[in-house]
mmCIF file of C-alpha atoms and ligand atoms in Angstrom:
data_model
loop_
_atom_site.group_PDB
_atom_site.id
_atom_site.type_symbol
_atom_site.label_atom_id
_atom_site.label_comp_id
_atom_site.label_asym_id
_atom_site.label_seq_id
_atom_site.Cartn_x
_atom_site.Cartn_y
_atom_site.Cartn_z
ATOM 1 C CA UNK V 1 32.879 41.269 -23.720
ATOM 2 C CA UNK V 2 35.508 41.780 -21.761
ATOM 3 C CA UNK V 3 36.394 38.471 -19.907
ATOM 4 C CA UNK V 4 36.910 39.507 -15.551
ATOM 5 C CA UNK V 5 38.605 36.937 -13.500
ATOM 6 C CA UNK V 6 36.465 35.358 -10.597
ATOM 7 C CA UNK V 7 37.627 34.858 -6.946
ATOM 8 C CA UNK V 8 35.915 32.420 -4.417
ATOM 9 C CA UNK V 9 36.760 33.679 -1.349
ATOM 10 C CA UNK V 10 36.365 31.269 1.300
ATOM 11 C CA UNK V 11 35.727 32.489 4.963
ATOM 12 C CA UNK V 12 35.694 30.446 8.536
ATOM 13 C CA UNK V 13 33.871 31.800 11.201
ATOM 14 C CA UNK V 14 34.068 30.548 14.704
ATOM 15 C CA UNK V 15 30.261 31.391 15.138
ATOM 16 C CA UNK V 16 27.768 32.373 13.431
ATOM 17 C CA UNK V 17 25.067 33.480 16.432
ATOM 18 C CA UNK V 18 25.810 36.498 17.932
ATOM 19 C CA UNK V 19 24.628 39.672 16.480
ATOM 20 C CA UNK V 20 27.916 41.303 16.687
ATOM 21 C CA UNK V 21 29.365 38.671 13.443
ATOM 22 C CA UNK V 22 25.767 38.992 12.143
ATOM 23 C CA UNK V 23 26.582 42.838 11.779
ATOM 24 C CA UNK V 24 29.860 42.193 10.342
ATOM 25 C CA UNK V 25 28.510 39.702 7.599
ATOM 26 C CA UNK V 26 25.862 42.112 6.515
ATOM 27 C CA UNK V 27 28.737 44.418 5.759
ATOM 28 C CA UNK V 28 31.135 42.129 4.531
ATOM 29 C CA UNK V 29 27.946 41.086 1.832
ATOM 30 C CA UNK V 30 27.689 45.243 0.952
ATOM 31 C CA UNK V 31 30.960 45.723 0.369
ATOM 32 C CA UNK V 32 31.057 42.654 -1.467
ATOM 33 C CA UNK V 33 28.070 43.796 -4.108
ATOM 34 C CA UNK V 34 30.388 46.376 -5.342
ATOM 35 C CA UNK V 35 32.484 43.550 -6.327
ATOM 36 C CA UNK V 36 30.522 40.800 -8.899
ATOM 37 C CA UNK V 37 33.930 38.532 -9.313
ATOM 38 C CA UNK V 38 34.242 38.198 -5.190
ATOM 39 C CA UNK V 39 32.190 35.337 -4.283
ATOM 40 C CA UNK V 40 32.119 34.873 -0.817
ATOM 41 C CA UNK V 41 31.360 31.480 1.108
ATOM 42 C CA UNK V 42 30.779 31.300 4.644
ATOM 43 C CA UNK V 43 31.226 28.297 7.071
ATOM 44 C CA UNK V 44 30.259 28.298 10.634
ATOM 45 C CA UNK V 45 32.623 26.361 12.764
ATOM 46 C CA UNK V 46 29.550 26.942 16.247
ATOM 47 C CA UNK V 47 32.822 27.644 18.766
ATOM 48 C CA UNK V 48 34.154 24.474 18.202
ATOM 49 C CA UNK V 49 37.495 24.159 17.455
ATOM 50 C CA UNK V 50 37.545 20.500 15.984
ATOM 51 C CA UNK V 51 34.420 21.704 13.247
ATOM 52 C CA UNK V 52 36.897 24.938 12.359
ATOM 53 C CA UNK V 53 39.533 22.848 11.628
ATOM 54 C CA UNK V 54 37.575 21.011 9.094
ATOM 55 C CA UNK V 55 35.681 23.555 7.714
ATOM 56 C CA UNK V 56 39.530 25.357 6.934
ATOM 57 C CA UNK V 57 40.501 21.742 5.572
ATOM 58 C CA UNK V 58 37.494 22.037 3.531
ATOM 59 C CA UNK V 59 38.445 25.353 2.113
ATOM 60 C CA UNK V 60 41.982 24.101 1.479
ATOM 61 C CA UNK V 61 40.929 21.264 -0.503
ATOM 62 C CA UNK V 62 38.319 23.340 -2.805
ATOM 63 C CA UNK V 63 41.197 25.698 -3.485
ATOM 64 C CA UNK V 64 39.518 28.774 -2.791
ATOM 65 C CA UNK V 65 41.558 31.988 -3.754
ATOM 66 C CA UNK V 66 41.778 33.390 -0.388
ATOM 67 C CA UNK V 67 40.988 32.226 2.949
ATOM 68 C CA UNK V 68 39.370 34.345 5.980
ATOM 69 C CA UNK V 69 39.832 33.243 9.515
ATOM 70 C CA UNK V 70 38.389 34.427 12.563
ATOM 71 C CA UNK V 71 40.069 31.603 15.278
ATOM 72 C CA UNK V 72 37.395 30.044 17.610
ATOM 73 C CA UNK V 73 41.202 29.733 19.682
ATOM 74 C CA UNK V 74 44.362 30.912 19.052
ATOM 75 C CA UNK V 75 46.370 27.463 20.109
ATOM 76 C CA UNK V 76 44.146 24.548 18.032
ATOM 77 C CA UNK V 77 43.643 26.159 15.430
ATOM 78 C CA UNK V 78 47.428 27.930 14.081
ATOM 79 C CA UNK V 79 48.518 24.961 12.550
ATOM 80 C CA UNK V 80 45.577 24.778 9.593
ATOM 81 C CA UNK V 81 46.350 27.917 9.101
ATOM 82 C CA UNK V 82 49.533 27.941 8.645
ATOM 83 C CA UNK V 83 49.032 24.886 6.389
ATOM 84 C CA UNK V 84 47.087 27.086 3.801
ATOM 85 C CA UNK V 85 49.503 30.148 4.023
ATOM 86 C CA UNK V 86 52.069 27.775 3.277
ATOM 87 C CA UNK V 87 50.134 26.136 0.281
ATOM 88 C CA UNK V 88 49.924 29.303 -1.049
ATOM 89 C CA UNK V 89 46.296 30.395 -0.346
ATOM 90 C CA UNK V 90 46.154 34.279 0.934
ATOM 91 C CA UNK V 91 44.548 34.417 4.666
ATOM 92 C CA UNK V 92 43.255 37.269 6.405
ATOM 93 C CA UNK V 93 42.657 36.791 10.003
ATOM 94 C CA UNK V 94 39.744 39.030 11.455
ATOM 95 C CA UNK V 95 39.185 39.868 15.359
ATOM 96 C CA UNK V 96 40.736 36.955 16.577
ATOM 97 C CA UNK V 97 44.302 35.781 15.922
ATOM 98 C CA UNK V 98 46.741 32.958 15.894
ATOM 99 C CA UNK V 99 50.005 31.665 17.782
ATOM 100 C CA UNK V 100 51.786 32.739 14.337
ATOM 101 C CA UNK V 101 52.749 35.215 11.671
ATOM 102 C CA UNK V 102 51.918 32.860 8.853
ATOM 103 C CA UNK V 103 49.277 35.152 7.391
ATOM 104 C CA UNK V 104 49.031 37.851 4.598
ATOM 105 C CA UNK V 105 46.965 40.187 7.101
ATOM 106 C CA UNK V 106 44.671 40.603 10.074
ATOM 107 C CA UNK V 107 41.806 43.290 10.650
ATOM 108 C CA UNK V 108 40.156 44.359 13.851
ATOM 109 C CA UNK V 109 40.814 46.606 16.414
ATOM 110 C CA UNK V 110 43.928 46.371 19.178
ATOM 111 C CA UNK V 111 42.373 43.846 22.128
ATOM 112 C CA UNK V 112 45.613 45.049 24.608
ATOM 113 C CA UNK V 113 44.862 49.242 23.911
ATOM 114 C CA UNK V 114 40.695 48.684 24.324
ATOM 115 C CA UNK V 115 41.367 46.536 27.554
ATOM 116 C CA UNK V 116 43.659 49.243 28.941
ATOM 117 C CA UNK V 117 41.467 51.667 27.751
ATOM 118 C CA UNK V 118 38.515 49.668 29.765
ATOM 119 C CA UNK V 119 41.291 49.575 33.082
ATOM 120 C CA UNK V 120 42.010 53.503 33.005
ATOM 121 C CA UNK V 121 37.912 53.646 32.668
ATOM 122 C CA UNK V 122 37.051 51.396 35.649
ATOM 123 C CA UNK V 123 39.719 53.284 37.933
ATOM 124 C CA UNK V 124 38.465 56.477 37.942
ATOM 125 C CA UNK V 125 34.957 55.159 37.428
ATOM 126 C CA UNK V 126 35.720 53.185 41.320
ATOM 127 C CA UNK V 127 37.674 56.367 42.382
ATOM 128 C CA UNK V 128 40.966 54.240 42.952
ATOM 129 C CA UNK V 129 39.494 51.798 45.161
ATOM 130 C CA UNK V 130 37.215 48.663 44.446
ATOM 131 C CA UNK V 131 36.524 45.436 43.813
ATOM 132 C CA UNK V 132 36.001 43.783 39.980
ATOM 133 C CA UNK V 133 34.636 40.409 38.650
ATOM 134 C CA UNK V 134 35.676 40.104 35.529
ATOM 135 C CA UNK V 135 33.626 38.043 33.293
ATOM 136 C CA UNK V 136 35.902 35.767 30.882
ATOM 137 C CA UNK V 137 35.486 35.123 26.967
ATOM 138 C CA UNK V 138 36.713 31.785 25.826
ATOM 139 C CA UNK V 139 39.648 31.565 27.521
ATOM 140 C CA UNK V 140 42.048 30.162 24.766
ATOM 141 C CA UNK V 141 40.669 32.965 21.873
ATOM 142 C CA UNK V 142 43.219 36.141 21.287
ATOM 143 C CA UNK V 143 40.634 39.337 22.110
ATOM 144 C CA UNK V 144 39.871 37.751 25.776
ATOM 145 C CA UNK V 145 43.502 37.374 26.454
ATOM 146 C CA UNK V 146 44.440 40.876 25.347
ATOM 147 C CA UNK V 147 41.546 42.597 27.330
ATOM 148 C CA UNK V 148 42.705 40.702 30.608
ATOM 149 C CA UNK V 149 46.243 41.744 29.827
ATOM 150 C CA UNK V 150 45.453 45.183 29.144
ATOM 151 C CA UNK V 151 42.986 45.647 31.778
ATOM 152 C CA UNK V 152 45.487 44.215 33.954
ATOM 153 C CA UNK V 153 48.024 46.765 33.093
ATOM 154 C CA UNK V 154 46.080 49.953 33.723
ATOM 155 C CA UNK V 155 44.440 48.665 37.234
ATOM 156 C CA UNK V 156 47.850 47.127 38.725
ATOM 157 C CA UNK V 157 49.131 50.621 39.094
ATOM 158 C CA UNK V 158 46.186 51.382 41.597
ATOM 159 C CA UNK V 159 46.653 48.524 44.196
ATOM 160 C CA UNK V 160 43.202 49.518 46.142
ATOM 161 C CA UNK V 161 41.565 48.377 42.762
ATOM 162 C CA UNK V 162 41.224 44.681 42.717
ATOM 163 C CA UNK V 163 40.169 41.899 40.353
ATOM 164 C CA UNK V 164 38.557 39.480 43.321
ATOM 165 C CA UNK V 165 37.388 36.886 40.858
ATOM 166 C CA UNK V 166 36.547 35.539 37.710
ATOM 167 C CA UNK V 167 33.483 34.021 35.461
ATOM 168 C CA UNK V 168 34.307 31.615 32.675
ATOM 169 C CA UNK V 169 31.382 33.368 30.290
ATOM 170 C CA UNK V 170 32.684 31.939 26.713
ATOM 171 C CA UNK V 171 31.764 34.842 25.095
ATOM 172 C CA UNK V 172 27.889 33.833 25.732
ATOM 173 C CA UNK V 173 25.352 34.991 27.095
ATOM 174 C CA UNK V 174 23.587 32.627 28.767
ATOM 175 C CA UNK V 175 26.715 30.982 29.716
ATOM 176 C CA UNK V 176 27.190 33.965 31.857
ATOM 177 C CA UNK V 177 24.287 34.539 33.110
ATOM 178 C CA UNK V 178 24.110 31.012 34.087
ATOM 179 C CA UNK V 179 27.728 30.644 35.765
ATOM 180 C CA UNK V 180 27.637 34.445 37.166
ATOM 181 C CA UNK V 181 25.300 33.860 40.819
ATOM 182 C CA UNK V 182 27.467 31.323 41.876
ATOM 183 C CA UNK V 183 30.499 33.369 41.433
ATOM 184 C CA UNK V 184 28.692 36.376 43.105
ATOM 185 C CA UNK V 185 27.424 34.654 45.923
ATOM 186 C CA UNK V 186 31.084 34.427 47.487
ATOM 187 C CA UNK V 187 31.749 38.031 45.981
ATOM 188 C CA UNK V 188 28.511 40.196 47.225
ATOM 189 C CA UNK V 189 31.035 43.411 48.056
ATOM 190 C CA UNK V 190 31.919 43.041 44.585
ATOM 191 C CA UNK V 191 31.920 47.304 43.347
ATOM 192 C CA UNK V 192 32.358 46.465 39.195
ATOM 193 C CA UNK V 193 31.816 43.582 36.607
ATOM 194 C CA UNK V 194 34.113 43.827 33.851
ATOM 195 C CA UNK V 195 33.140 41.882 31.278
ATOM 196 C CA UNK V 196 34.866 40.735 28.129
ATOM 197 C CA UNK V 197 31.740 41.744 25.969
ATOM 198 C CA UNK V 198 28.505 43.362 26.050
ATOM 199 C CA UNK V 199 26.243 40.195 26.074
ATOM 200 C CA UNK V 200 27.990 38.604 29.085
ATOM 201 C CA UNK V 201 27.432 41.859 30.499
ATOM 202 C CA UNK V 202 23.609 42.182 30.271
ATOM 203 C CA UNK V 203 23.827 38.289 30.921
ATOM 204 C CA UNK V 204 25.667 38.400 34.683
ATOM 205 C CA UNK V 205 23.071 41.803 35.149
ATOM 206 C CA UNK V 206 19.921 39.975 34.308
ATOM 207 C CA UNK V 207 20.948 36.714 36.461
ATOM 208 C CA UNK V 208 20.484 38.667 39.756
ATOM 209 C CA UNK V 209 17.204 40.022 38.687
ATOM 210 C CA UNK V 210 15.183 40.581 42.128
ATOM 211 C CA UNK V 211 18.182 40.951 43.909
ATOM 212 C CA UNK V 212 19.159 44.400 45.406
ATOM 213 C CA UNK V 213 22.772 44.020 44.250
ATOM 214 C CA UNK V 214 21.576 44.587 40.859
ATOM 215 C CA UNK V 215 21.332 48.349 40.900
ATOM 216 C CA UNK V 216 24.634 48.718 42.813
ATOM 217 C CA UNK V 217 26.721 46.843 40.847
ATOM 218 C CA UNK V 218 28.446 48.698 38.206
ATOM 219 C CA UNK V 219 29.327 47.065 34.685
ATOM 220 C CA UNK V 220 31.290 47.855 32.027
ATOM 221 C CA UNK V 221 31.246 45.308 28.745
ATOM 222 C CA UNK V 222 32.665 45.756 25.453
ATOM 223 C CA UNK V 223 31.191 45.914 21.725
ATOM 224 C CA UNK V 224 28.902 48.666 21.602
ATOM 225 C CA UNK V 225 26.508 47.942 18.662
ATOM 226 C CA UNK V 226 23.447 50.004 17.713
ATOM 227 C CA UNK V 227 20.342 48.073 17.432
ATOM 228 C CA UNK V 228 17.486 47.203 20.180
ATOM 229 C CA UNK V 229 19.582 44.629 22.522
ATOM 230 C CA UNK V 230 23.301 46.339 21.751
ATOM 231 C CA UNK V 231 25.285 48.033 23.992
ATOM 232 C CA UNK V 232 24.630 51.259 23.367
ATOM 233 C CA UNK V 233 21.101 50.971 24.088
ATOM 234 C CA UNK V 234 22.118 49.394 27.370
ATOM 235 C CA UNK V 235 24.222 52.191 28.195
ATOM 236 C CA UNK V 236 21.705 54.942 27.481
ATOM 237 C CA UNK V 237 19.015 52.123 29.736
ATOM 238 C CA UNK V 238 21.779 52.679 32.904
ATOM 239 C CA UNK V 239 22.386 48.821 32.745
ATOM 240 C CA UNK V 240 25.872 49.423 31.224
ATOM 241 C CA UNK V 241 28.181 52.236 32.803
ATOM 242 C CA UNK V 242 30.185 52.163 29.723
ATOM 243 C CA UNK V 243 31.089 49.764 26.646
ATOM 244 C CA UNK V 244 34.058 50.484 24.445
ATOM 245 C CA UNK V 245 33.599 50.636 20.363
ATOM 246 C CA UNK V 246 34.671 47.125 18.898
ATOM 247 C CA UNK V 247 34.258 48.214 14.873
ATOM 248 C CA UNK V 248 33.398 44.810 12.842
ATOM 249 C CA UNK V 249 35.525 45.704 9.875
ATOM 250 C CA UNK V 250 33.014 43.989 7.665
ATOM 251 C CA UNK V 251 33.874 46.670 4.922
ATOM 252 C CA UNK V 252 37.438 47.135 5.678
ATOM 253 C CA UNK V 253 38.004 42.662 5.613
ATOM 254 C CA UNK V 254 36.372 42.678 2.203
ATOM 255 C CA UNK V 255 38.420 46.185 1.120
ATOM 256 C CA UNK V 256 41.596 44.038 1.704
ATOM 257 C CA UNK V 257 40.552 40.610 0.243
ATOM 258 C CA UNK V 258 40.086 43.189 -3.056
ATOM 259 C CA UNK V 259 43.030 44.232 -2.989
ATOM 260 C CA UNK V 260 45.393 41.249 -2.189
ATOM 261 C CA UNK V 261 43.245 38.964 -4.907
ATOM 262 C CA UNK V 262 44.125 41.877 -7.716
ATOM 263 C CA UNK V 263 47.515 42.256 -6.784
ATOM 264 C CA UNK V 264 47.489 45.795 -4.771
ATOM 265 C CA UNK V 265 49.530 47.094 -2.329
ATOM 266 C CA UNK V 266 48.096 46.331 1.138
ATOM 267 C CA UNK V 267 49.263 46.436 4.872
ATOM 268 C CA UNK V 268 49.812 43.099 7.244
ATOM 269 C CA UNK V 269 48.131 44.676 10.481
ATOM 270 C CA UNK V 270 44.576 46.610 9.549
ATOM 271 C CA UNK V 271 44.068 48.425 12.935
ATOM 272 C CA UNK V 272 40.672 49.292 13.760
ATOM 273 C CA UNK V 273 39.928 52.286 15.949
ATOM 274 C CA UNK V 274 38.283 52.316 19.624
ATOM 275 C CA UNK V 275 36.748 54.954 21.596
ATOM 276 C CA UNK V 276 34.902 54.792 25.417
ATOM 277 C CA UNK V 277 30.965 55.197 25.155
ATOM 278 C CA UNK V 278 29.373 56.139 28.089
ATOM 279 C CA UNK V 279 25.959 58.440 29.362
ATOM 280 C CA UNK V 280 28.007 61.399 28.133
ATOM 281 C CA UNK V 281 28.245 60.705 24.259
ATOM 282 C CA UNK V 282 26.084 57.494 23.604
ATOM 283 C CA UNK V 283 23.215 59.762 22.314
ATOM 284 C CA UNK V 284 24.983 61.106 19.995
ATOM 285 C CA UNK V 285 26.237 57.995 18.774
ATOM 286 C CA UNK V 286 23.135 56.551 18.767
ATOM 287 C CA UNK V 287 21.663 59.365 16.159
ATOM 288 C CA UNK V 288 24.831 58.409 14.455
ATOM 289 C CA UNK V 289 24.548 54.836 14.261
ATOM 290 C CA UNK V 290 20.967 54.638 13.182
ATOM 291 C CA UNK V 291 21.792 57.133 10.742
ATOM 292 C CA UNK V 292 24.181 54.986 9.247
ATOM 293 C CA UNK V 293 22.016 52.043 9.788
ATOM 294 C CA UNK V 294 19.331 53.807 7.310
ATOM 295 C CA UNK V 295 21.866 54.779 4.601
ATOM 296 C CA UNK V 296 23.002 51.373 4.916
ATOM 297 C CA UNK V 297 18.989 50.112 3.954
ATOM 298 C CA UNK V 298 19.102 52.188 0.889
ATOM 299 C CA UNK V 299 22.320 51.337 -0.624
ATOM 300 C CA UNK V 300 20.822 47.526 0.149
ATOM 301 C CA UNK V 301 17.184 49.185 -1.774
ATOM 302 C CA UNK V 302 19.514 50.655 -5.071
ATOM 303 C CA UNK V 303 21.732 47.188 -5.095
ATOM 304 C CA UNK V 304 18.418 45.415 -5.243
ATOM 305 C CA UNK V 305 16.769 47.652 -7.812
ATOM 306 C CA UNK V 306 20.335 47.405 -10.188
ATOM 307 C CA UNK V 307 20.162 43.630 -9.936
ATOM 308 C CA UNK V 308 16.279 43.698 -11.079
ATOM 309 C CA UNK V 309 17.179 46.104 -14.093
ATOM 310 C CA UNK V 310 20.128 43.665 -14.682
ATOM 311 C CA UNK V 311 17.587 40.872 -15.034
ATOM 312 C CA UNK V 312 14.688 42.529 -17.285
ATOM 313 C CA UNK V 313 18.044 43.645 -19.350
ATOM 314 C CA UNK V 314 19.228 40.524 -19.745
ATOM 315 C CA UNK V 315 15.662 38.696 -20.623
ATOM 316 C CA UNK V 316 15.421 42.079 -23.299
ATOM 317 C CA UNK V 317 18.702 40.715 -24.821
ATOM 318 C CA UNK V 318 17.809 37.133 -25.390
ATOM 319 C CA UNK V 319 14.222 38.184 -26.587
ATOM 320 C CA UNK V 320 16.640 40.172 -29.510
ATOM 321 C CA UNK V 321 18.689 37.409 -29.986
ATOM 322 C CA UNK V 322 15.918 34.766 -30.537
ATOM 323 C CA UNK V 323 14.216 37.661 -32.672
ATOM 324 C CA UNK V 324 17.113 38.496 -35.011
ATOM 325 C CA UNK V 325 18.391 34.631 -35.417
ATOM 326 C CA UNK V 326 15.406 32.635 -35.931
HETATM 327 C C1 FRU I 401 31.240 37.950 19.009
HETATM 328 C C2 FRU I 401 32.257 38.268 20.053
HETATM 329 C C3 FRU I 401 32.203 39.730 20.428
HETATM 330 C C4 FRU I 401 33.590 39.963 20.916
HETATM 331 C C5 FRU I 401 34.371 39.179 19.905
HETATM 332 C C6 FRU I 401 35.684 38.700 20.385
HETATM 333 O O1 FRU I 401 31.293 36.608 18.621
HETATM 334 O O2 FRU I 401 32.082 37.447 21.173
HETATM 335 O O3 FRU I 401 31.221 39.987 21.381
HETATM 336 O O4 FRU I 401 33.935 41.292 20.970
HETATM 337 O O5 FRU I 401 33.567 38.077 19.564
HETATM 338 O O6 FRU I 401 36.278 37.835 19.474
#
C-alpha cells in the first residue's frame, strides 16, 4: 500500500462557547473528513490570554505541522506566534489577527469594510441624524478594533450622527446585557445600538425587557448565522434592524492548511466576503441557509456510512487473513 504522509494540525482557539466558532468547527471537521492524513487538535484558550499562550507553547513543543490561531488579543498574544513562525511551524491566523506579519496566512472576512459597511447602514437607517451606543467586543482583539474604525469612518462624514457612548460587552452576551442598563440609563435619547456582534445585540435588547425603550431602540449587530438564536432569525423577529454576513471560513481555513502542508501554491490574505442582511433579503437567506444546513446533514450521513463500510471491510480482511494463514 501506498504509504501517505500524516499532518497533526494543531489549532488555538480563543473560545470555544459561542455558537458562531461552534459553526466554524463543524465545518472545519467536514472539510477535514475529505482529508484522512489532516488530524486536527483543538485547544480552547476560554478568552484568556495567559491560557492561549500556553496552549500555543503547548503546540510548539509537540511539534505539530501547522499551527492555527484565532488571537483572544492582538497585543499578548503576537509574540508566541511569532515564536512558532520563526521555528518553522506554518500558522494560519483566522478572524482575529496579530500586531505582526509573521504568519504564512490569515482567513476571515475584512473587519474595517463590514464596519463601514455597518456606518453607511446606520446613516441612512437614522436619516443623517441620531444618536448610537455602540456595544464593544474585547477591546484589545483585531475584528472589534476594525469595526469601530470603520464604523467610525462612514458616520464622521455625517456630523448629526453621533456615537454618545460606549458598552464594554467582550464579545458576550451576558456581559452585555449585564453592563448595557447602566450605560442606557444616562443615554435614554439614545436612536441606535451598534453592536460589535449579534449576541451582544440580543443581550443589550433583552436587558431592558419591560421597558418602553425597547421597541424604539434600533439595533444593528454583526454575524448573521442561521439557526434558532442567530441573527438572522432575529432580524426576520424585528429585534435586529440589520446584521452583516461574518462567513466562518471553516472550509476555506482547512482548504488552506491542505494546501500549505502539501506544498501548493496558496495566498497570505484569504478574504472572506460580506453582505448587509436586513427585512428585505433575510428570507431568502434563511431558505438558503437551512438549505445548506440540510445538505450539510447528509454529507455528515454518507461520511458516517463510508467510515462503517470502512470498518466491516476491514474486520472482512483480517477474517481472510486469519483464514488463509492459519
Ligand atoms: C465569536 C465572535 C463573533 C465575532 C467574532 C470576532 O467568538 O465573538 O461573534 O464576530 O468572534 O472575533
Amino acid at each position: 500500500a501506498q504509504e501517505t504522509k500524516e499532518f497533526t494540525i494543531g489549532f488555538s482557539q480563543c473560545t470555544e462557547g459561542d455558537a458562531w466558532r461552534k459553526a466554524m468547527h463543524k465545518e472545519m471537521a467536514r472539510e477535514a473528513s475529505f482529508h484522512p492524513e489532516l488530524s486536527l487538535q483543538i485547544k480552547d484558550a476560554k478568552n484568556s490570554n495567559a491560557t492561549q499562550i500556553k496552549q500555543i507553547r503547548e503546540f510548539i513543543n509537540q511539534k505539530v505541522d501547522l499551527l492555527i490561531v484565532s488571537p483572544n488579543e492582538s497585543e499578548p498574544i503576537s509574540g508566541v506566534v511569532e515564536e512558532a513562525f520563526e521555528k518553522g511551524i506554518p500558522v494560519i491566523l483566522v478572524d482575529r489577527k496579530i500586531n505582526s506579519s509573521s504568519y504564512s496566512a490569515y482567513v476571515g472576512a475584512d473587519n474595517f469594510q463590514i464596519g463601514k459597511l455597518a456606518g453607511d447602514y446606520v446613516v441612512n437607517l437614522l436619516k443623517g441624524k441620531g444618536k448610537v451606543i455602540e456595544v464593544w467586543g474585547l477591546e484589545g482583539s483585531s475584528p472589534a478594533i476594525e469595526r469601530h474604525k470603520g464604523f467610525l469612518e462612514a458616520v464622521h462624514k455625517f456630523p448629526q450622527v453621533q456615537v454618545v457612548a460606549q458598552v464594554k460587552g467582550e464579545w458576550e452576551k451576558e456581559i452585555a446585557k449585564d453592563r448595557f442598563p447602566a450605560v442606557f440609563k444616562e443615554h435614554q435619547d439614545a436612536d441606535l445600538v451598534f453592536a460589535h456582534n449579534d449576541v451582544m445585540a440580543l443581550g443589550s435588547f433583552e436587558s431592558l425587557n419591560g421597558f418602553e425603550a425597547q421597541s424604539k431602540l434600533k439595533f444593528i449587530g454583526f454575524d448573521a448565522l442561521g439557526g434558532p438564536n442567530g441573527g438572522l432569525q432575529l432580524v426576520e423577529d424585528g429585534i435586529l434592524d440589520a446584521t452583516f454576513l461574518y462567513p466562518t471560513g471553516g472550509e476555506e481555513i482547512i482548504q488552506l492548511a491542505y494546501n500549505i502542508l502539501h506544498n501548493r501554491p496558496f495566498k497570505k490574505e484569504n478574504i472572506l466576503n460580506t453582505t448587509v442582511i436586513d427585512e428585505r433579503n433575510v428570507h431568502i437567506l434563511k431558505q438558503q441557509t437551512n438549505k445548506i444546513i440540510s445538505q450539510e446533514e447528509n454529507i455528515n450521513r454518507q461520511q458516517n456510512k463510508i467510515n462503517e463500510q470502512i470498518k466491516i471491510y476491514n474486520n472482512q480482511r483480517t477474517l481472510l487473513y486469519i483464514l488463509v494463514f492459519s
